[in-house]
Tab-separated table of C-alpha atoms in Angstrom:
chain	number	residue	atom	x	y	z
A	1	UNK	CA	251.683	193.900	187.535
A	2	UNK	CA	254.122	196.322	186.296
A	3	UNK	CA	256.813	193.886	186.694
A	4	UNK	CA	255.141	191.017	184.694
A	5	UNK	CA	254.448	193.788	181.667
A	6	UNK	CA	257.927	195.185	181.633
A	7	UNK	CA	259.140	191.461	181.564
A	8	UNK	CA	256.888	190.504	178.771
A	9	UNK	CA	257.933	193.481	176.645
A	10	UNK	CA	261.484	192.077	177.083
A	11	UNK	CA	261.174	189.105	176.061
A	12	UNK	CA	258.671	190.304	173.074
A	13	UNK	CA	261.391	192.501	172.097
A	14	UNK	CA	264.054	189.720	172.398
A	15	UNK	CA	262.174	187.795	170.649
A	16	UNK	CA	262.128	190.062	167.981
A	17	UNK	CA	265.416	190.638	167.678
A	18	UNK	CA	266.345	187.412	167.756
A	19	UNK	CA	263.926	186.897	164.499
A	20	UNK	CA	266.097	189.781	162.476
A	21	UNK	CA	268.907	188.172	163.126
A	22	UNK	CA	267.758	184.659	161.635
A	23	UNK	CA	266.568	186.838	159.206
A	24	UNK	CA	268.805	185.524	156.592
A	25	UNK	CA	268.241	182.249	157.275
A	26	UNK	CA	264.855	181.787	157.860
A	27	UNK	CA	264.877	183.657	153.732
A	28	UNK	CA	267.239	180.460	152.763
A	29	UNK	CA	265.265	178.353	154.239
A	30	UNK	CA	262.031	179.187	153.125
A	31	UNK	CA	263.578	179.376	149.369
A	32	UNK	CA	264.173	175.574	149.804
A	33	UNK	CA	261.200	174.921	151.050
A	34	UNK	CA	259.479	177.070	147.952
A	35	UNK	CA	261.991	175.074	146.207
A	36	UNK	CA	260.193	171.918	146.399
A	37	UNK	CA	256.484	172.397	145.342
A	38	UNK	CA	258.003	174.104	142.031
A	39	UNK	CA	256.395	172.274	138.694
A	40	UNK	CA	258.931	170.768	136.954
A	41	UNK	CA	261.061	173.003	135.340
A	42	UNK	CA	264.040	172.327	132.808
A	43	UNK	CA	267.016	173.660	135.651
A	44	UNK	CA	267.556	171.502	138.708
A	45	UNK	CA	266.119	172.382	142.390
A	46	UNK	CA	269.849	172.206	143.648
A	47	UNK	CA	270.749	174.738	141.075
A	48	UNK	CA	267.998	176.921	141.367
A	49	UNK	CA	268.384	177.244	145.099
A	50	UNK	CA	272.226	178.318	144.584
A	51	UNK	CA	271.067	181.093	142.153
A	52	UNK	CA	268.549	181.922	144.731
A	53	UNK	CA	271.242	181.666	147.640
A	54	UNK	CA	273.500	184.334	145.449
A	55	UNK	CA	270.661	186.887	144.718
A	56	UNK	CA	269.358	186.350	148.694
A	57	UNK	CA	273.153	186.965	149.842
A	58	UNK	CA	273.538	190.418	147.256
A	59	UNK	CA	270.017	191.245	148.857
A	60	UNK	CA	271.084	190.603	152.450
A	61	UNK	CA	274.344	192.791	151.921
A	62	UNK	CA	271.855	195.716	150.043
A	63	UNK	CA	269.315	195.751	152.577
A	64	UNK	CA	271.423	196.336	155.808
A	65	UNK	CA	271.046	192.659	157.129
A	66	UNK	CA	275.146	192.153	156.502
A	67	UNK	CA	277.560	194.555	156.298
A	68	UNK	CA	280.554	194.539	154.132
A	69	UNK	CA	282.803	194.163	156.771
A	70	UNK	CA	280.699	191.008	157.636
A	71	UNK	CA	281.598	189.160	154.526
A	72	UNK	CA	284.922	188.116	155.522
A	73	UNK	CA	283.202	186.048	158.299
A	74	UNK	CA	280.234	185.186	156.327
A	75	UNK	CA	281.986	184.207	153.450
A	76	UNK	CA	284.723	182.426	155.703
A	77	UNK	CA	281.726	180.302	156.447
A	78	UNK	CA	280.578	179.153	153.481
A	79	UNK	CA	283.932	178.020	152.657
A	80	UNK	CA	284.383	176.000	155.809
A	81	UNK	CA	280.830	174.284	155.266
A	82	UNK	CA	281.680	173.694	151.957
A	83	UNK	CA	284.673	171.807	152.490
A	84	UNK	CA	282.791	170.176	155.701
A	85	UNK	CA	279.863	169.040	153.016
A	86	UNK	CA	282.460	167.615	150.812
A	87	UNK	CA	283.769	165.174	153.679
A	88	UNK	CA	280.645	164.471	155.182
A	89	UNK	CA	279.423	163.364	152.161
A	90	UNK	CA	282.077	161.172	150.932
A	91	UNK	CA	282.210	159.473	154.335
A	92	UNK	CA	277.643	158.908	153.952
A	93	UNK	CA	277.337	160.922	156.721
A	94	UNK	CA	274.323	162.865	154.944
A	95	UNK	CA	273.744	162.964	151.278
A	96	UNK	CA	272.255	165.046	148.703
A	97	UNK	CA	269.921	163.112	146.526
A	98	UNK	CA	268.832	164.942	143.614
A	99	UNK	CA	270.971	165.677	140.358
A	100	UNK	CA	271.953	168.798	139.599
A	101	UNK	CA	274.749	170.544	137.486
A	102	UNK	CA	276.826	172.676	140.001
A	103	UNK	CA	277.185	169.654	142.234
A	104	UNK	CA	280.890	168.496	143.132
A	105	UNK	CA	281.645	165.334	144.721
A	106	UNK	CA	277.858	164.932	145.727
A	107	UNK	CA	277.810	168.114	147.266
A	108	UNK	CA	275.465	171.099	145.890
A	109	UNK	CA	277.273	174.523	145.788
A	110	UNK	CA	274.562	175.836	147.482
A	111	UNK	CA	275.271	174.196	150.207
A	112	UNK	CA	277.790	176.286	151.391
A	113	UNK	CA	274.765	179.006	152.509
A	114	UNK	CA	273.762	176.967	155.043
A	115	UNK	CA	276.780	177.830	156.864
A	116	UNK	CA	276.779	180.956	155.717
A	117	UNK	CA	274.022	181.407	157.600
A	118	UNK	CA	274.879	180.836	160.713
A	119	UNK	CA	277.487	183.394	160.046
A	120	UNK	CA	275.120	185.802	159.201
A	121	UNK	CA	273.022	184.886	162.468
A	122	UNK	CA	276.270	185.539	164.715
A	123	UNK	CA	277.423	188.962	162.823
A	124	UNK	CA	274.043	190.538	163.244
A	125	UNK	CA	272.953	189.066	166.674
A	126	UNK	CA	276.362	191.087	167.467
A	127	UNK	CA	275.306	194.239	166.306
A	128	UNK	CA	271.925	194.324	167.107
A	129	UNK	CA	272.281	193.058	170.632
A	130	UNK	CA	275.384	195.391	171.588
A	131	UNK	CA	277.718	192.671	172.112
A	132	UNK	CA	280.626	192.712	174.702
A	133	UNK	CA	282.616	189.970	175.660
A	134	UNK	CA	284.004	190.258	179.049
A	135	UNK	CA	286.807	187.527	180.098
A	136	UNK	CA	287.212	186.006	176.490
A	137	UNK	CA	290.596	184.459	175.914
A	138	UNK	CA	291.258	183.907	172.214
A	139	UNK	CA	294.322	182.249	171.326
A	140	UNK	CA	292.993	178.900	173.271
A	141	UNK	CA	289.121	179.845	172.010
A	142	UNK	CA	290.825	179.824	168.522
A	143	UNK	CA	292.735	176.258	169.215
A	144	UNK	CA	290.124	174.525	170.360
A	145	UNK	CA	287.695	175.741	167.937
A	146	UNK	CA	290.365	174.371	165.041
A	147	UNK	CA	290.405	171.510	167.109
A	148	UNK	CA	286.511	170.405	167.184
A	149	UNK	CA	286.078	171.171	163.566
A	150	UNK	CA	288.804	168.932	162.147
A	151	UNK	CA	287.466	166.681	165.041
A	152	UNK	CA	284.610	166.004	162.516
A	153	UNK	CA	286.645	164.911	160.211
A	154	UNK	CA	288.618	162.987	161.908
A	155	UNK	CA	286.652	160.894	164.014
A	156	UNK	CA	286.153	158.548	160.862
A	157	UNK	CA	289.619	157.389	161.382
A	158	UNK	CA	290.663	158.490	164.830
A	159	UNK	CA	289.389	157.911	168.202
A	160	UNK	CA	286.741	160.786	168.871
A	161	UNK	CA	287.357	163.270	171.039
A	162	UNK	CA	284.155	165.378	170.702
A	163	UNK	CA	283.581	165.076	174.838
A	164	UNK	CA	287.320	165.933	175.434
A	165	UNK	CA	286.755	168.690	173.280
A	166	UNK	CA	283.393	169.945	175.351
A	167	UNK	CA	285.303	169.730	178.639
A	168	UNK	CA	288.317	172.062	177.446
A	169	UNK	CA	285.837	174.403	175.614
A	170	UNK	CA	284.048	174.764	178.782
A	171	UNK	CA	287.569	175.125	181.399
A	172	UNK	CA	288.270	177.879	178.322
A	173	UNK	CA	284.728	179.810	178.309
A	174	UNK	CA	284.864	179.955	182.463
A	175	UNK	CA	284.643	183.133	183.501
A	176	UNK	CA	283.422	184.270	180.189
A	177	UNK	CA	280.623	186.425	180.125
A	178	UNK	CA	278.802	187.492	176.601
A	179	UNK	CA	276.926	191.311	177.396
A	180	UNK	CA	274.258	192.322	174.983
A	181	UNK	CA	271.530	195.203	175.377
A	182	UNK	CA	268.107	195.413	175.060
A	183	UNK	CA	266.455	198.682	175.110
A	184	UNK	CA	267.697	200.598	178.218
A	185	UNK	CA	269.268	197.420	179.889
A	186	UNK	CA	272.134	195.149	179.839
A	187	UNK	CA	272.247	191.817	180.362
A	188	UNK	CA	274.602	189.121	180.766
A	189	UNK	CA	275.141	185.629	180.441
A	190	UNK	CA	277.974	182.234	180.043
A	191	UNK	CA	279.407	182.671	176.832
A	192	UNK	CA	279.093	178.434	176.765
A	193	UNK	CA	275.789	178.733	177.687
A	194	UNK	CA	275.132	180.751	174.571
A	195	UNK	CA	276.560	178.182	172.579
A	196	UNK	CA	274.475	175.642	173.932
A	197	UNK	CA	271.636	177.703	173.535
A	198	UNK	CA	272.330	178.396	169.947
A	199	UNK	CA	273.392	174.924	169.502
A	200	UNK	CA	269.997	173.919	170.242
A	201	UNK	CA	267.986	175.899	167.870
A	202	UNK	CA	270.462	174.822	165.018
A	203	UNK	CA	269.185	171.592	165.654
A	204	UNK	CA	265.735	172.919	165.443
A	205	UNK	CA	266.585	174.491	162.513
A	206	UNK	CA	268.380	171.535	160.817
A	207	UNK	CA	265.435	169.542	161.521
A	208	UNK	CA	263.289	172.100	159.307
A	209	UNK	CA	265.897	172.358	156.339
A	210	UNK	CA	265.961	168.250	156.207
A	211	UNK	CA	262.322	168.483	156.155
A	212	UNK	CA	262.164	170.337	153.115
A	213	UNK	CA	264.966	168.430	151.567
A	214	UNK	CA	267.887	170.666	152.219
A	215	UNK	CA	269.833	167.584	152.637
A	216	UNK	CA	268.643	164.304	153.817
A	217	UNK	CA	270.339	161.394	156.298
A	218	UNK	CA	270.526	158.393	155.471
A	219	UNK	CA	267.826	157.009	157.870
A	220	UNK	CA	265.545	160.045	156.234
A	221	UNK	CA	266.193	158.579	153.130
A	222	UNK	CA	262.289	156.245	153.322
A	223	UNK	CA	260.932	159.738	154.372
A	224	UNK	CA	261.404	162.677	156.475
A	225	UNK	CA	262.635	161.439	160.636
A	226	UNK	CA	263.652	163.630	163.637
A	227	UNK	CA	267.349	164.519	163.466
A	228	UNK	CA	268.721	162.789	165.717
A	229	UNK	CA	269.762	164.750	169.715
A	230	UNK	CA	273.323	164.039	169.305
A	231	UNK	CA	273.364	166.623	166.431
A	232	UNK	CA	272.448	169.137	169.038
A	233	UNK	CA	275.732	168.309	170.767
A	234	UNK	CA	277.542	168.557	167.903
A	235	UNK	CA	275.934	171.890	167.075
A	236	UNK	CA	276.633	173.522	170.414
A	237	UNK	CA	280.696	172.589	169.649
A	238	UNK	CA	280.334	173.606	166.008
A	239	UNK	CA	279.157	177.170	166.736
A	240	UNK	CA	282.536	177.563	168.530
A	241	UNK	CA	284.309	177.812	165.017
A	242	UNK	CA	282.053	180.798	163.469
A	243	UNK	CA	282.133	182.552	167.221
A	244	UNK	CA	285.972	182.123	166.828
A	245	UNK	CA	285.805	183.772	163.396
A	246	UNK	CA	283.137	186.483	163.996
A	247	UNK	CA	285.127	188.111	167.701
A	248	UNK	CA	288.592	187.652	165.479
A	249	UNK	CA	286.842	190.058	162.909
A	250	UNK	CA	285.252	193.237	162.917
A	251	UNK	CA	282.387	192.023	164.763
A	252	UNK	CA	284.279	193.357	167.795
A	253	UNK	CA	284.218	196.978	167.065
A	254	UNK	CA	282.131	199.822	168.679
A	255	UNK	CA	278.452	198.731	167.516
A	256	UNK	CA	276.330	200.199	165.162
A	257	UNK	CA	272.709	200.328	163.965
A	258	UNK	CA	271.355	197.936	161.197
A	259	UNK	CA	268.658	199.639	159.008
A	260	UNK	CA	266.574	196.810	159.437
């Protein structure tokens, strides 16, 4: 009995964890969603959710949920996304329907913070859970992760490569073990398990933010549909780029405590 209560706390407290670390996004993305039973107001959803993605990002950084030295990586992020939106977009990949000011080439400014916060996600899961990566081999990590992100681009005019990609990530993440603590104990696990794990509830999660009209794909266009699985795949690749960017940063110093 004692066994099945300590392993129940655990996973409670995981659990929790794992919610303050999607802290930030789970604020973006309940912003949208706020976003969209608004009355009709004289400023534009799209540009109303940026000024709401600044003031959440100065709160985030006030609060404790990202540290300074985070913003290089978080910021980093929303750059990358950015210019990702912009090709996407042009190639009707996804769209963005609604008319709004600070839109450029189809693509709202805001939606940069969707990146962003991922970023976010990976920075704080790394202090909160201890993080230690045992085996990790960088130089390739950071190849291959340049690799499957201009992969997305492209595979509009190139052959894709997306499952090459998977099989070299993988030969690169063997024998690489992510650490992280919870309470008294450590535990351990494949760091390309953990992207496929993540990679999976970013699907999850892009299904919600298309739901409330974060962005829309073009067979969502009639009305809200399931994202489709392959996005999951592409996920669990993607997440390579921000891991890249986060262990190349501070994220790898001694860890500390977050206030919240």
């Amino acid at each position: 009995m004692g066994t099945v209560s300590y392993w129940t706390r655990q996973l409670l407290r995981f659990g929790w964890m794992q919610a303050r670390c999607c802290a930030f996004a789970v604020a973006l993305v309940g912003g949208i969603a706020v976003s969209r039973v608004l009355p009709e107001m004289p400023v534009a959803r799209y540009d109303l959710v940026l000024v709401y993605g600044i003031g959440l990002s100065l709160l985030a950084w006030k609060v404790g949920w990202d540290e300074a030295r985070d913003l290089a990586v978080i910021g980093g992020c929303h750059l990358i996304g950015l210019l990702f939106e912009l090709v996407k977009v042009r190639m009707g990949s996804w769209s963005y329907p609604e008319e709004a000011w600070t839109k450029v080439a189809g693509v709202p400014l805001y939606g940069g913070f969707l990146y962003a916060a991922v970023g976010s996600y990976v920075c704080r899961a790394w202090r909160l859970f201890e993080l230690r990566v045992d085996g990790y081999r960088p130089r390739v990590m950071a190849v291959l992760a340049a690799a499957v992100y201009l992969n997305f681009f492209t595979h509009h005019w190139l052959p894709d490569v997306r499952w090459v990609l998977a099989v070299l990530l993988l030969a690169a993440a063997a024998g690489t073990w992510v650490r992280f603590t919870m309470g008294a104990r450590e535990y351990r696990m494949p760091l390309a398990l953990s992207f496929v794990l993540i990679g999976f509830f970013l699907w999850v999660a892009e299904n919600a933010a298309t739901y409330v009209g974060a962005w829309s794909y073009p067979h969502q266009l009639g009305g809200w549909q399931p994202v489709s699985v392959a996005k999951f795949g592409a996920w669990a690749l993607l997440i390579s780029v921000t891991f890249v960017l986060a262990a190349g940063s501070g994220a790898r110093r001694p860890p500390g405590r977050s206030p919240c």
